[in-house]
mmCIF file of C-alpha atoms in Angstrom:
data_model
loop_
_atom_site.group_PDB
_atom_site.id
_atom_site.type_symbol
_atom_site.label_atom_id
_atom_site.label_comp_id
_atom_site.label_asym_id
_atom_site.label_seq_id
_atom_site.Cartn_x
_atom_site.Cartn_y
_atom_site.Cartn_z
ATOM 1 C CA UNK Z 85 22.628 -38.214 -10.096
ATOM 2 C CA UNK Z 86 23.952 -34.653 -10.021
ATOM 3 C CA UNK Z 87 23.838 -34.418 -13.822
ATOM 4 C CA UNK Z 88 20.139 -35.294 -13.662
ATOM 5 C CA UNK Z 89 19.717 -32.795 -10.847
ATOM 6 C CA UNK Z 90 21.367 -29.985 -12.861
ATOM 7 C CA UNK Z 91 19.318 -30.827 -15.943
ATOM 8 C CA UNK Z 92 16.011 -30.804 -14.017
ATOM 9 C CA UNK Z 93 16.977 -27.676 -12.106
ATOM 10 C CA UNK Z 94 17.756 -25.831 -15.331
ATOM 11 C CA UNK Z 95 14.350 -26.742 -16.740
ATOM 12 C CA UNK Z 96 12.712 -25.675 -13.478
ATOM 13 C CA UNK Z 97 14.397 -22.247 -13.567
ATOM 14 C CA UNK Z 98 13.176 -21.716 -17.126
ATOM 15 C CA UNK Z 99 9.549 -22.355 -16.082
ATOM 16 C CA UNK Z 100 8.237 -18.928 -15.045
ATOM 17 C CA UNK Z 101 4.877 -20.277 -13.878
ATOM 18 C CA UNK Z 102 6.530 -22.636 -11.400
ATOM 19 C CA UNK Z 103 8.880 -19.904 -10.181
ATOM 20 C CA UNK Z 104 5.884 -17.676 -9.502
ATOM 21 C CA UNK Z 105 4.138 -20.291 -7.351
ATOM 22 C CA UNK Z 106 7.359 -21.277 -5.570
ATOM 23 C CA UNK Z 107 8.906 -17.862 -4.925
ATOM 24 C CA UNK Z 108 6.573 -14.955 -5.684
ATOM 25 C CA UNK Z 109 3.333 -16.268 -4.184
ATOM 26 C CA UNK Z 110 4.777 -17.000 -0.683
ATOM 27 C CA UNK Z 111 6.204 -13.467 -0.591
ATOM 28 C CA UNK Z 112 2.826 -11.963 -1.447
ATOM 29 C CA UNK Z 113 0.478 -14.241 0.456
ATOM 30 C CA UNK Z 114 1.380 -13.029 3.965
ATOM 31 C CA UNK Z 115 0.973 -9.277 3.367
ATOM 32 C CA UNK Z 116 -2.166 -9.885 1.317
ATOM 33 C CA UNK Z 117 -3.763 -12.127 3.952
ATOM 34 C CA UNK Z 118 -2.717 -9.925 6.879
ATOM 35 C CA UNK Z 119 -3.774 -6.733 5.132
ATOM 36 C CA UNK Z 120 -7.053 -8.144 3.855
ATOM 37 C CA UNK Z 121 -8.056 -9.669 7.196
ATOM 38 C CA UNK Z 122 -7.111 -6.500 9.089
ATOM 39 C CA UNK Z 123 -8.941 -4.248 6.618
ATOM 40 C CA UNK Z 124 -12.119 -6.334 6.424
ATOM 41 C CA UNK Z 125 -12.164 -6.869 10.188
ATOM 42 C CA UNK Z 126 -11.718 -3.178 10.948
ATOM 43 C CA UNK Z 127 -14.331 -2.168 8.382
ATOM 44 C CA UNK Z 128 -16.853 -4.694 9.707
ATOM 45 C CA UNK Z 129 -16.243 -3.634 13.303
ATOM 46 C CA UNK Z 130 -16.468 0.068 12.405
ATOM 47 C CA UNK Z 131 -19.697 -0.470 10.485
ATOM 48 C CA UNK Z 132 -21.237 -2.452 13.341
ATOM 49 C CA UNK Z 133 -20.033 0.142 15.853
ATOM 50 C CA UNK Z 134 -21.595 3.056 13.992
ATOM 51 C CA UNK Z 135 -24.852 1.397 12.955
ATOM 52 C CA UNK Z 136 -28.039 2.855 14.443
ATOM 53 C CA UNK Z 137 -30.664 0.203 15.253
ATOM 54 C CA UNK Z 138 -34.417 0.688 15.153
ATOM 55 C CA UNK Z 139 -36.056 -0.529 18.383
ATOM 56 C CA UNK Z 140 -39.540 -1.062 19.789
ATOM 57 C CA UNK Z 141 -40.365 -1.442 23.500
ATOM 58 C CA UNK Z 142 -43.447 -3.352 24.656
ATOM 59 C CA UNK Z 143 -44.843 -2.269 28.064
ATOM 60 C CA UNK Z 144 -42.730 0.875 28.124
ATOM 61 C CA UNK Z 145 -44.612 2.035 31.214
ATOM 62 C CA UNK Z 146 -42.913 -0.701 33.271
ATOM 63 C CA UNK Z 147 -39.633 1.222 33.164
ATOM 64 C CA UNK Z 148 -39.689 4.756 31.860
ATOM 65 C CA UNK Z 149 -36.106 5.254 33.050
ATOM 66 C CA UNK Z 150 -34.894 2.407 30.842
ATOM 67 C CA UNK Z 151 -36.951 3.610 27.881
ATOM 68 C CA UNK Z 152 -35.514 7.112 28.273
ATOM 69 C CA UNK Z 153 -31.917 5.836 28.370
ATOM 70 C CA UNK Z 154 -32.434 3.771 25.244
ATOM 71 C CA UNK Z 155 -34.112 6.713 23.485
ATOM 72 C CA UNK Z 156 -31.128 9.006 24.073
ATOM 73 C CA UNK Z 157 -28.519 6.348 23.250
ATOM 74 C CA UNK Z 158 -26.619 7.147 20.041
ATOM 75 C CA UNK Z 159 -26.908 3.569 18.730
ATOM 76 C CA UNK Z 160 -30.715 3.337 18.837
ATOM 77 C CA UNK Z 161 -33.642 5.100 17.235
ATOM 78 C CA UNK Z 162 -37.286 4.550 18.091
ATOM 79 C CA UNK Z 163 -39.646 2.828 15.662
ATOM 80 C CA UNK Z 164 -41.881 5.441 14.073
ATOM 81 C CA UNK Z 165 -44.184 3.180 12.052
ATOM 82 C CA UNK Z 166 -47.907 2.708 12.451
ATOM 83 C CA UNK Z 167 -47.885 -0.952 13.528
ATOM 84 C CA UNK Z 168 -48.132 -1.911 17.180
ATOM 85 C CA UNK Z 169 -46.463 -4.974 18.655
ATOM 86 C CA UNK Z 170 -47.927 -6.458 21.814
ATOM 87 C CA UNK Z 171 -46.159 -9.791 22.360
ATOM 88 C CA UNK Z 172 -42.886 -11.654 21.888
ATOM 89 C CA UNK Z 173 -44.251 -13.270 18.730
ATOM 90 C CA UNK Z 174 -45.114 -9.867 17.310
ATOM 91 C CA UNK Z 175 -41.580 -8.671 17.982
ATOM 92 C CA UNK Z 176 -40.092 -11.784 16.355
ATOM 93 C CA UNK Z 177 -42.117 -11.264 13.207
ATOM 94 C CA UNK Z 178 -41.178 -7.580 13.137
ATOM 95 C CA UNK Z 179 -37.469 -8.387 13.389
ATOM 96 C CA UNK Z 180 -37.716 -11.111 10.731
ATOM 97 C CA UNK Z 181 -39.576 -8.795 8.358
ATOM 98 C CA UNK Z 182 -37.042 -6.012 8.869
ATOM 99 C CA UNK Z 183 -39.504 -3.542 10.351
ATOM 100 C CA UNK Z 184 -37.306 -3.204 13.429
ATOM 101 C CA UNK Z 185 -33.795 -4.336 14.373
ATOM 102 C CA UNK Z 186 -34.542 -5.174 17.986
ATOM 103 C CA UNK Z 187 -37.583 -5.586 20.161
ATOM 104 C CA UNK Z 188 -37.596 -5.228 23.963
ATOM 105 C CA UNK Z 189 -40.334 -6.832 26.080
ATOM 106 C CA UNK Z 190 -40.583 -5.399 29.606
ATOM 107 C CA UNK Z 191 -42.626 -8.020 31.423
ATOM 108 C CA UNK Z 192 -42.649 -6.333 34.832
ATOM 109 C CA UNK Z 193 -41.718 -3.140 36.657
ATOM 110 C CA UNK Z 194 -38.420 -3.749 38.536
ATOM 111 C CA UNK Z 195 -39.255 -1.126 41.197
ATOM 112 C CA UNK Z 196 -42.258 -3.249 42.214
ATOM 113 C CA UNK Z 197 -40.743 -6.725 41.863
ATOM 114 C CA UNK Z 198 -37.717 -5.800 43.964
ATOM 115 C CA UNK Z 199 -40.006 -4.935 46.869
ATOM 116 C CA UNK Z 200 -41.579 -8.390 46.566
ATOM 117 C CA UNK Z 201 -38.181 -10.093 46.496
ATOM 118 C CA UNK Z 202 -38.539 -11.111 42.864
ATOM 119 C CA UNK Z 203 -36.678 -10.396 39.642
ATOM 120 C CA UNK Z 204 -38.143 -8.527 36.687
ATOM 121 C CA UNK Z 205 -37.769 -10.627 33.527
ATOM 122 C CA UNK Z 206 -37.036 -8.641 30.364
ATOM 123 C CA UNK Z 207 -36.462 -10.106 26.905
ATOM 124 C CA UNK Z 208 -34.485 -8.769 23.944
ATOM 125 C CA UNK Z 209 -35.591 -9.994 20.512
ATOM 126 C CA UNK Z 210 -33.035 -9.623 17.692
ATOM 127 C CA UNK Z 211 -31.125 -11.555 15.028
ATOM 128 C CA UNK Z 212 -27.901 -12.782 16.610
ATOM 129 C CA UNK Z 213 -26.610 -14.554 13.472
ATOM 130 C CA UNK Z 214 -24.453 -11.587 12.480
ATOM 131 C CA UNK Z 215 -20.736 -12.022 13.174
ATOM 132 C CA UNK Z 216 -20.328 -8.621 14.854
ATOM 133 C CA UNK Z 217 -23.339 -7.447 16.815
ATOM 134 C CA UNK Z 218 -23.404 -4.915 19.638
ATOM 135 C CA UNK Z 219 -27.194 -4.777 20.127
ATOM 136 C CA UNK Z 220 -27.540 -7.137 23.064
ATOM 137 C CA UNK Z 221 -24.412 -5.948 24.884
ATOM 138 C CA UNK Z 222 -25.467 -2.307 24.703
ATOM 139 C CA UNK Z 223 -29.021 -2.948 25.891
ATOM 140 C CA UNK Z 224 -27.747 -5.225 28.644
ATOM 141 C CA UNK Z 225 -25.317 -2.520 29.730
ATOM 142 C CA UNK Z 226 -28.166 0.010 29.993
ATOM 143 C CA UNK Z 227 -30.289 -2.495 31.934
ATOM 144 C CA UNK Z 228 -27.375 -3.311 34.265
ATOM 145 C CA UNK Z 229 -26.832 0.364 35.061
ATOM 146 C CA UNK Z 230 -30.494 0.695 35.984
ATOM 147 C CA UNK Z 231 -30.373 -2.567 37.936
ATOM 148 C CA UNK Z 232 -27.355 -1.384 39.954
ATOM 149 C CA UNK Z 233 -29.120 1.858 40.784
ATOM 150 C CA UNK Z 234 -32.298 0.067 41.948
ATOM 151 C CA UNK Z 235 -30.285 -2.397 44.029
ATOM 152 C CA UNK Z 236 -28.362 0.387 45.718
ATOM 153 C CA UNK Z 237 -31.582 2.235 46.580
ATOM 154 C CA UNK Z 238 -33.168 -0.936 47.944
ATOM 155 C CA UNK Z 239 -30.182 -1.713 50.173
ATOM 156 C CA UNK Z 240 -30.064 1.835 51.475
ATOM 157 C CA UNK Z 241 -33.773 1.568 52.303
ATOM 158 C CA UNK Z 242 -32.971 -1.578 54.301
ATOM 159 C CA UNK Z 243 -30.336 0.312 56.268
ATOM 160 C CA UNK Z 244 -27.225 -0.991 54.510
ATOM 161 C CA UNK Z 245 -24.543 1.640 54.134
ATOM 162 C CA UNK Z 246 -23.229 2.215 50.591
ATOM 163 C CA UNK Z 247 -19.637 1.515 51.655
ATOM 164 C CA UNK Z 248 -20.633 -1.971 52.866
ATOM 165 C CA UNK Z 249 -22.805 -2.976 49.924
ATOM 166 C CA UNK Z 250 -19.950 -4.328 47.791
ATOM 167 C CA UNK Z 251 -18.752 -6.652 50.562
ATOM 168 C CA UNK Z 252 -22.283 -7.803 51.295
ATOM 169 C CA UNK Z 253 -23.114 -8.561 47.657
ATOM 170 C CA UNK Z 254 -19.809 -10.330 47.070
ATOM 171 C CA UNK Z 255 -18.181 -11.455 50.329
ATOM 172 C CA UNK Z 256 -15.389 -13.329 48.508
ATOM 173 C CA UNK Z 257 -13.475 -11.738 45.641
ATOM 174 C CA UNK Z 258 -11.546 -14.252 43.547
ATOM 175 C CA UNK Z 259 -8.841 -13.052 41.165
ATOM 176 C CA UNK Z 260 -6.534 -15.056 38.935
ATOM 177 C CA UNK Z 261 -2.768 -14.951 38.760
ATOM 178 C CA UNK Z 262 -1.744 -16.178 35.307
ATOM 179 C CA UNK Z 263 1.684 -17.814 35.082
ATOM 180 C CA UNK Z 264 1.660 -17.492 31.285
ATOM 181 C CA UNK Z 265 3.187 -14.336 29.812
ATOM 182 C CA UNK Z 266 1.636 -12.288 27.013
ATOM 183 C CA UNK Z 267 3.575 -14.140 24.327
ATOM 184 C CA UNK Z 268 2.316 -17.518 25.521
ATOM 185 C CA UNK Z 269 -1.287 -16.314 25.754
ATOM 186 C CA UNK Z 270 -1.357 -14.776 22.290
ATOM 187 C CA UNK Z 271 0.780 -17.558 20.794
ATOM 188 C CA UNK Z 272 -1.735 -20.156 21.960
ATOM 189 C CA UNK Z 273 -4.459 -18.386 20.009
ATOM 190 C CA UNK Z 274 -2.574 -17.266 16.901
ATOM 191 C CA UNK Z 275 0.260 -19.783 16.712
ATOM 192 C CA UNK Z 276 -2.089 -22.624 15.796
ATOM 193 C CA UNK Z 277 -3.099 -20.889 12.556
ATOM 194 C CA UNK Z 278 0.421 -20.278 11.239
ATOM 195 C CA UNK Z 279 0.801 -23.935 10.089
ATOM 196 C CA UNK Z 280 -2.342 -23.395 7.989
ATOM 197 C CA UNK Z 281 -0.246 -21.047 5.866
ATOM 198 C CA UNK Z 282 3.214 -22.594 6.077
ATOM 199 C CA UNK Z 283 2.649 -26.322 5.538
ATOM 200 C CA UNK Z 284 0.325 -26.121 2.483
ATOM 201 C CA UNK Z 285 2.777 -23.706 0.851
ATOM 202 C CA UNK Z 286 5.596 -26.213 1.342
ATOM 203 C CA UNK Z 287 3.442 -28.848 -0.362
ATOM 204 C CA UNK Z 288 2.654 -26.423 -3.172
ATOM 205 C CA UNK Z 289 6.372 -25.758 -3.679
ATOM 206 C CA UNK Z 290 6.923 -29.496 -4.210
ATOM 207 C CA UNK Z 291 3.800 -30.267 -6.247
ATOM 208 C CA UNK Z 292 4.315 -28.067 -9.297
ATOM 209 C CA UNK Z 293 7.835 -29.240 -10.249
ATOM 210 C CA UNK Z 294 7.048 -32.867 -9.293
ATOM 211 C CA UNK Z 295 4.139 -33.040 -11.726
ATOM 212 C CA UNK Z 296 6.377 -31.870 -14.548
ATOM 213 C CA UNK Z 297 9.303 -34.140 -13.644
ATOM 214 C CA UNK Z 298 7.151 -37.265 -13.614
ATOM 215 C CA UNK Z 299 3.902 -37.056 -15.552
ATOM 216 C CA UNK Z 300 5.243 -34.207 -17.688
ATOM 217 C CA UNK Z 301 8.184 -36.344 -18.856
ATOM 218 C CA UNK Z 302 5.764 -39.131 -19.798
ATOM 219 C CA UNK Z 303 3.471 -36.819 -21.715
ATOM 220 C CA UNK Z 304 6.331 -35.192 -23.654
ATOM 221 C CA UNK Z 305 7.851 -38.605 -24.450
ATOM 222 C CA UNK Z 306 11.242 -37.656 -22.966
ATOM 223 C CA UNK Z 307 11.157 -40.241 -20.170
ATOM 224 C CA UNK Z 308 12.209 -43.065 -22.536
ATOM 225 C CA UNK Z 309 15.207 -41.026 -23.685
ATOM 226 C CA UNK Z 310 16.186 -40.359 -20.086
ATOM 227 C CA UNK Z 311 16.011 -44.073 -19.272
ATOM 228 C CA UNK Z 312 18.491 -44.859 -22.094
ATOM 229 C CA UNK Z 313 21.214 -42.764 -20.448
ATOM 230 C CA UNK Z 314 23.926 -44.614 -18.447
ATOM 231 C CA UNK Z 315 22.299 -43.670 -15.154
ATOM 232 C CA UNK Z 316 20.661 -46.075 -12.728
ATOM 233 C CA UNK Z 317 17.012 -45.783 -11.785
ATOM 234 C CA UNK Z 318 17.999 -44.851 -8.240
ATOM 235 C CA UNK Z 319 20.183 -42.014 -9.479
ATOM 236 C CA UNK Z 320 17.388 -40.765 -11.736
ATOM 237 C CA UNK Z 321 14.920 -40.707 -8.833
ATOM 238 C CA UNK Z 322 17.417 -39.046 -6.490
ATOM 239 C CA UNK Z 323 18.193 -36.381 -9.085
ATOM 240 C CA UNK Z 324 14.495 -35.613 -9.557
ATOM 241 C CA UNK Z 325 13.912 -35.800 -5.809
ATOM 242 C CA UNK Z 326 16.663 -33.261 -5.084
ATOM 243 C CA UNK Z 327 15.110 -30.888 -7.632
ATOM 244 C CA UNK Z 328 11.662 -31.179 -6.054
ATOM 245 C CA UNK Z 329 13.134 -30.888 -2.556
ATOM 246 C CA UNK Z 330 15.089 -27.776 -3.513
ATOM 247 C CA UNK Z 331 11.919 -26.209 -4.909
ATOM 248 C CA UNK Z 332 9.992 -27.068 -1.757
ATOM 249 C CA UNK Z 333 12.784 -25.733 0.488
ATOM 250 C CA UNK Z 334 12.961 -22.557 -1.576
ATOM 251 C CA UNK Z 335 9.242 -22.104 -1.039
ATOM 252 C CA UNK Z 336 9.669 -22.799 2.686
ATOM 253 C CA UNK Z 337 12.594 -20.350 2.929
ATOM 254 C CA UNK Z 338 10.742 -17.572 1.163
ATOM 255 C CA UNK Z 339 7.630 -18.293 3.246
ATOM 256 C CA UNK Z 340 9.451 -18.110 6.593
ATOM 257 C CA UNK Z 341 11.402 -15.001 5.553
ATOM 258 C CA UNK Z 342 8.196 -13.373 4.358
ATOM 259 C CA UNK Z 343 6.479 -14.224 7.633
ATOM 260 C CA UNK Z 344 9.409 -12.825 9.642
ATOM 261 C CA UNK Z 345 9.522 -9.613 7.615
ATOM 262 C CA UNK Z 346 5.800 -8.945 7.686
ATOM 263 C CA UNK Z 347 5.471 -9.804 11.379
ATOM 264 C CA UNK Z 348 8.197 -7.236 12.114
ATOM 265 C CA UNK Z 349 6.415 -4.715 9.864
ATOM 266 C CA UNK Z 350 3.089 -5.404 11.595
ATOM 267 C CA UNK Z 351 4.714 -4.961 15.016
ATOM 268 C CA UNK Z 352 6.088 -1.563 14.030
ATOM 269 C CA UNK Z 353 2.690 -0.305 12.837
ATOM 270 C CA UNK Z 354 0.196 -2.023 15.126
ATOM 271 C CA UNK Z 355 -1.162 0.076 17.977
ATOM 272 C CA UNK Z 356 -2.049 -2.775 20.331
ATOM 273 C CA UNK Z 357 0.664 -2.871 22.997
ATOM 274 C CA UNK Z 358 -0.257 -6.422 24.036
ATOM 275 C CA UNK Z 359 0.324 -7.893 20.576
ATOM 276 C CA UNK Z 360 3.420 -5.751 20.059
ATOM 277 C CA UNK Z 361 5.044 -6.850 23.317
ATOM 278 C CA UNK Z 362 4.142 -10.500 22.659
ATOM 279 C CA UNK Z 363 5.506 -10.830 19.125
ATOM 280 C CA UNK Z 364 8.510 -8.577 19.683
ATOM 281 C CA UNK Z 365 9.982 -11.462 21.711
ATOM 282 C CA UNK Z 366 9.855 -13.822 18.704
ATOM 283 C CA UNK Z 367 13.514 -13.903 17.651
ATOM 284 C CA UNK Z 368 15.415 -14.959 14.561
ATOM 285 C CA UNK Z 369 16.275 -18.236 16.293
ATOM 286 C CA UNK Z 370 12.569 -19.030 16.512
ATOM 287 C CA UNK Z 371 12.148 -18.524 12.779
ATOM 288 C CA UNK Z 372 15.181 -20.747 12.168
ATOM 289 C CA UNK Z 373 13.579 -23.469 14.285
ATOM 290 C CA UNK Z 374 10.381 -23.185 12.259
ATOM 291 C CA UNK Z 375 12.412 -23.543 9.067
ATOM 292 C CA UNK Z 376 14.266 -26.568 10.515
ATOM 293 C CA UNK Z 377 10.894 -28.250 11.119
ATOM 294 C CA UNK Z 378 9.781 -27.546 7.569
ATOM 295 C CA UNK Z 379 12.864 -29.210 5.999
ATOM 296 C CA UNK Z 380 11.893 -32.844 6.782
ATOM 297 C CA UNK Z 381 8.257 -32.033 5.975
ATOM 298 C CA UNK Z 382 9.453 -30.794 2.583
ATOM 299 C CA UNK Z 383 11.320 -34.088 2.097
ATOM 300 C CA UNK Z 384 8.171 -36.065 2.952
ATOM 301 C CA UNK Z 385 6.046 -34.073 0.544
ATOM 302 C CA UNK Z 386 8.710 -34.224 -2.184
ATOM 303 C CA UNK Z 387 8.918 -38.028 -2.008
ATOM 304 C CA UNK Z 388 5.147 -38.389 -1.932
ATOM 305 C CA UNK Z 389 4.303 -36.065 -4.822
ATOM 306 C CA UNK Z 390 7.134 -37.465 -6.963
ATOM 307 C CA UNK Z 391 5.792 -40.994 -6.476
ATOM 308 C CA UNK Z 392 2.294 -39.824 -7.429
ATOM 309 C CA UNK Z 393 3.635 -38.008 -10.486
ATOM 310 C CA UNK Z 394 5.558 -41.090 -11.622
ATOM 311 C CA UNK Z 395 2.398 -43.182 -11.307
ATOM 312 C CA UNK Z 396 0.176 -40.750 -13.261
ATOM 313 C CA UNK Z 397 -0.189 -41.226 -17.022
ATOM 314 C CA UNK Z 398 -0.605 -37.548 -17.901
ATOM 315 C CA UNK Z 399 -0.025 -34.093 -16.487
ATOM 316 C CA UNK Z 400 -3.765 -33.633 -15.934
ATOM 317 C CA UNK Z 401 -4.088 -36.959 -14.108
ATOM 318 C CA UNK Z 402 -1.257 -35.957 -11.785
ATOM 319 C CA UNK Z 403 -3.031 -32.685 -11.019
ATOM 320 C CA UNK Z 404 -6.198 -34.612 -10.183
ATOM 321 C CA UNK Z 405 -4.231 -36.701 -7.668
ATOM 322 C CA UNK Z 406 -2.700 -33.615 -6.061
ATOM 323 C CA UNK Z 407 -6.100 -32.099 -5.207
ATOM 324 C CA UNK Z 408 -7.145 -34.767 -2.644
ATOM 325 C CA UNK Z 409 -3.569 -34.837 -1.329
ATOM 326 C CA UNK Z 410 -3.787 -31.112 -0.607
ATOM 327 C CA UNK Z 411 -7.062 -31.647 1.239
ATOM 328 C CA UNK Z 412 -5.541 -34.557 3.157
ATOM 329 C CA UNK Z 413 -2.720 -32.356 4.433
ATOM 330 C CA UNK Z 414 -5.240 -30.139 6.227
ATOM 331 C CA UNK Z 415 -6.603 -33.053 8.287
ATOM 332 C CA UNK Z 416 -3.535 -33.478 10.557
ATOM 333 C CA UNK Z 417 -3.360 -29.679 10.874
ATOM 334 C CA UNK Z 418 -6.992 -29.632 12.027
ATOM 335 C CA UNK Z 419 -6.137 -32.370 14.548
ATOM 336 C CA UNK Z 420 -3.536 -30.046 16.063
ATOM 337 C CA UNK Z 421 -6.318 -27.512 16.748
ATOM 338 C CA UNK Z 422 -8.446 -29.940 18.735
ATOM 339 C CA UNK Z 423 -9.018 -29.108 22.432
ATOM 340 C CA UNK Z 424 -6.342 -30.368 24.826
ATOM 341 C CA UNK Z 425 -4.106 -31.310 21.886
ATOM 342 C CA UNK Z 426 -0.591 -30.633 23.142
ATOM 343 C CA UNK Z 427 2.878 -31.593 22.036
ATOM 344 C CA UNK Z 428 4.098 -34.655 23.937
ATOM 345 C CA UNK Z 429 5.912 -37.932 23.268
ATOM 346 C CA UNK Z 430 2.828 -39.424 21.570
ATOM 347 C CA UNK Z 431 1.774 -36.503 19.388
ATOM 348 C CA UNK Z 432 5.404 -35.988 18.357
ATOM 349 C CA UNK Z 433 5.078 -39.219 16.329
ATOM 350 C CA UNK Z 434 2.053 -38.087 14.286
ATOM 351 C CA UNK Z 435 3.236 -36.787 10.884
ATOM 352 C CA UNK Z 436 2.415 -33.150 10.063
ATOM 353 C CA UNK Z 437 0.414 -32.801 13.292
ATOM 354 C CA UNK Z 438 3.668 -32.869 15.256
ATOM 355 C CA UNK Z 439 5.124 -30.052 13.152
ATOM 356 C CA UNK Z 440 1.950 -27.967 13.499
ATOM 357 C CA UNK Z 441 2.013 -28.376 17.289
ATOM 358 C CA UNK Z 442 5.739 -27.635 17.433
ATOM 359 C CA UNK Z 443 5.326 -24.406 15.435
ATOM 360 C CA UNK Z 444 2.643 -23.306 17.889
ATOM 361 C CA UNK Z 445 4.964 -24.053 20.821
ATOM 362 C CA UNK Z 446 7.755 -22.057 19.163
ATOM 363 C CA UNK Z 447 5.476 -19.053 18.706
ATOM 364 C CA UNK Z 448 4.380 -19.402 22.350
ATOM 365 C CA UNK Z 449 7.998 -19.616 23.496
ATOM 366 C CA UNK Z 450 7.432 -22.913 25.354
ATOM 367 C CA UNK Z 451 9.051 -25.377 22.945
ATOM 368 C CA UNK Z 452 10.664 -28.563 24.294
ATOM 369 C CA UNK Z 453 13.910 -29.113 22.370
ATOM 370 C CA UNK Z 454 13.895 -32.820 23.171
ATOM 371 C CA UNK Z 455 10.502 -33.236 21.502
ATOM 372 C CA UNK Z 456 11.699 -31.001 18.681
ATOM 373 C CA UNK Z 457 14.576 -33.397 18.011
ATOM 374 C CA UNK Z 458 12.169 -36.348 18.111
ATOM 375 C CA UNK Z 459 9.937 -34.656 15.526
ATOM 376 C CA UNK Z 460 12.859 -34.001 13.168
ATOM 377 C CA UNK Z 461 14.161 -37.577 13.461
ATOM 378 C CA UNK Z 462 10.698 -39.074 12.985
ATOM 379 C CA UNK Z 463 10.033 -36.914 9.937
ATOM 380 C CA UNK Z 464 13.423 -37.754 8.413
ATOM 381 C CA UNK Z 465 12.732 -41.475 8.898
ATOM 382 C CA UNK Z 466 9.329 -41.182 7.221
ATOM 383 C CA UNK Z 467 10.844 -39.182 4.348
ATOM 384 C CA UNK Z 468 13.507 -41.891 3.837
ATOM 385 C CA UNK Z 469 10.834 -44.616 3.697
ATOM 386 C CA UNK Z 470 8.779 -42.667 1.162
ATOM 387 C CA UNK Z 471 11.882 -42.011 -0.936
ATOM 388 C CA UNK Z 472 12.727 -45.729 -0.922
ATOM 389 C CA UNK Z 473 9.163 -46.462 -2.033
ATOM 390 C CA UNK Z 474 9.525 -43.866 -4.796
ATOM 391 C CA UNK Z 475 12.731 -45.566 -6.064
ATOM 392 C CA UNK Z 476 10.987 -48.938 -6.065
ATOM 393 C CA UNK Z 477 7.986 -47.399 -7.840
ATOM 394 C CA UNK Z 478 10.262 -45.961 -10.521
ATOM 395 C CA UNK Z 479 11.929 -49.353 -11.066
ATOM 396 C CA UNK Z 480 8.669 -51.002 -12.152
ATOM 397 C CA UNK Z 481 7.977 -50.942 -15.885
ATOM 398 C CA UNK Z 482 4.267 -51.462 -15.225
ATOM 399 C CA UNK Z 483 4.193 -48.149 -13.378
ATOM 400 C CA UNK Z 484 6.342 -46.131 -15.776
ATOM 401 C CA UNK Z 485 4.478 -47.228 -18.902
ATOM 402 C CA UNK Z 486 0.955 -47.887 -17.657
#
C-alpha cells in the first residue's frame, strides 16, 4: 500500500498544474477575493456618494422650503431642460428616458394639511434597481427635517412646551440590550460565507489528482500493469486514496493558513473598530478547529472523487462527472444559510451542512464541542463507508474495463 502511495505521490509532485491548483491557488484566492471585493465595494460606494442627480419637482409652490433645501444640496441639480412634467406618469417616463434621475411630486402643502389634521402625501419617482442608491434616503432626510420643524411649530402653537414634546410624541422609549458580543454579531453575518470558500477548495484539492489516478491510468494504459503487481486491490485503492487525501489536506492546510494570515493582515489595516475588535478574538485554536472539521470532509471527497474517477473511461469523462459534483457540494452549503438554520443534534448529522454550520459557530465563538465531536465522528463514518464502496468498485472488472 505504501509503495503505491509513494509512487502516486511522486507522480503528483511532478505535476506542476496539480500543484498550482492544490497549493498556489488557495494562497492567492483569499487576498484576491478580499482585495477585489473591498476595492469594488469602496469604488461603487464612492461613486454613488459623489454622484450628482438631476431632479424635477412638480407643484414646487406647495413647499418652497423643501424645494430650496433640495436646490442647495450638493447631491442634486435642478433639471434645466425645456420639457415640463405635470404628473406621476410624466415623471416616470422622464426617469425611464434618462431625462432626469429623480422626480418629486408634492401633492399638498404640509403647512395647510397640518392645520386640518391631515398628512401631506409626497412621492419620489426614481429607479431603485441600482445596488447602491442614496437618492431616496437623502430626499427623505430633507423632508424629515422639514417635517420635524413643522411639527414643532404646530405643537408650540397648541401650547405644548418644546421640552415636553419628545415625551408627548413618544411616551414609551424602548431600547434593546443585546447579549451577543461584537464577534458573535459579525460572525453570524460573515461566518456563513467562509464555507463557500473553504469547502469547494478542499474538493478541488482532491479532484485533480483523483482524475489522474483513476481515469488517467486507464487512458495511459498503465492500470493493467499496476494490476499485475503483487498488491491486492484493497492496497491499491488505499494507496491511491492516501495520495488524494494528502492532496486534499494540503489544499485545506494552505487554505486555512492563508485565511488566518490574510484575516490578521486585514485586521491590522482595516479602519473599522467594530470588525477589528470582533475578528481580533479569533485565535489560532479556532483555525485549528476549522482545519479539524475539514479533515473528515477531505476524506469524504477523496473517496467520492476516486470512485468516480475509477468508473470513468477517460480523463475527459471524469472531468464531466466532477462538474455536477462541484455544483452538488454547494447545495448543502446553501442549506446552512437558510433562516433559522442552526447547529443542533439533527443538523449535525447532515453531511457538509454540519461542517458549514460548525465553521460559522467557530467564527462566532459559540461552538458546542459536543456537537463538534458528533460532526467529526459522523463525517469519519461516512468517509469509511465511501472508501469501502470505492474498494468494492475497484474490485469489479466490469467497472475497471468498461
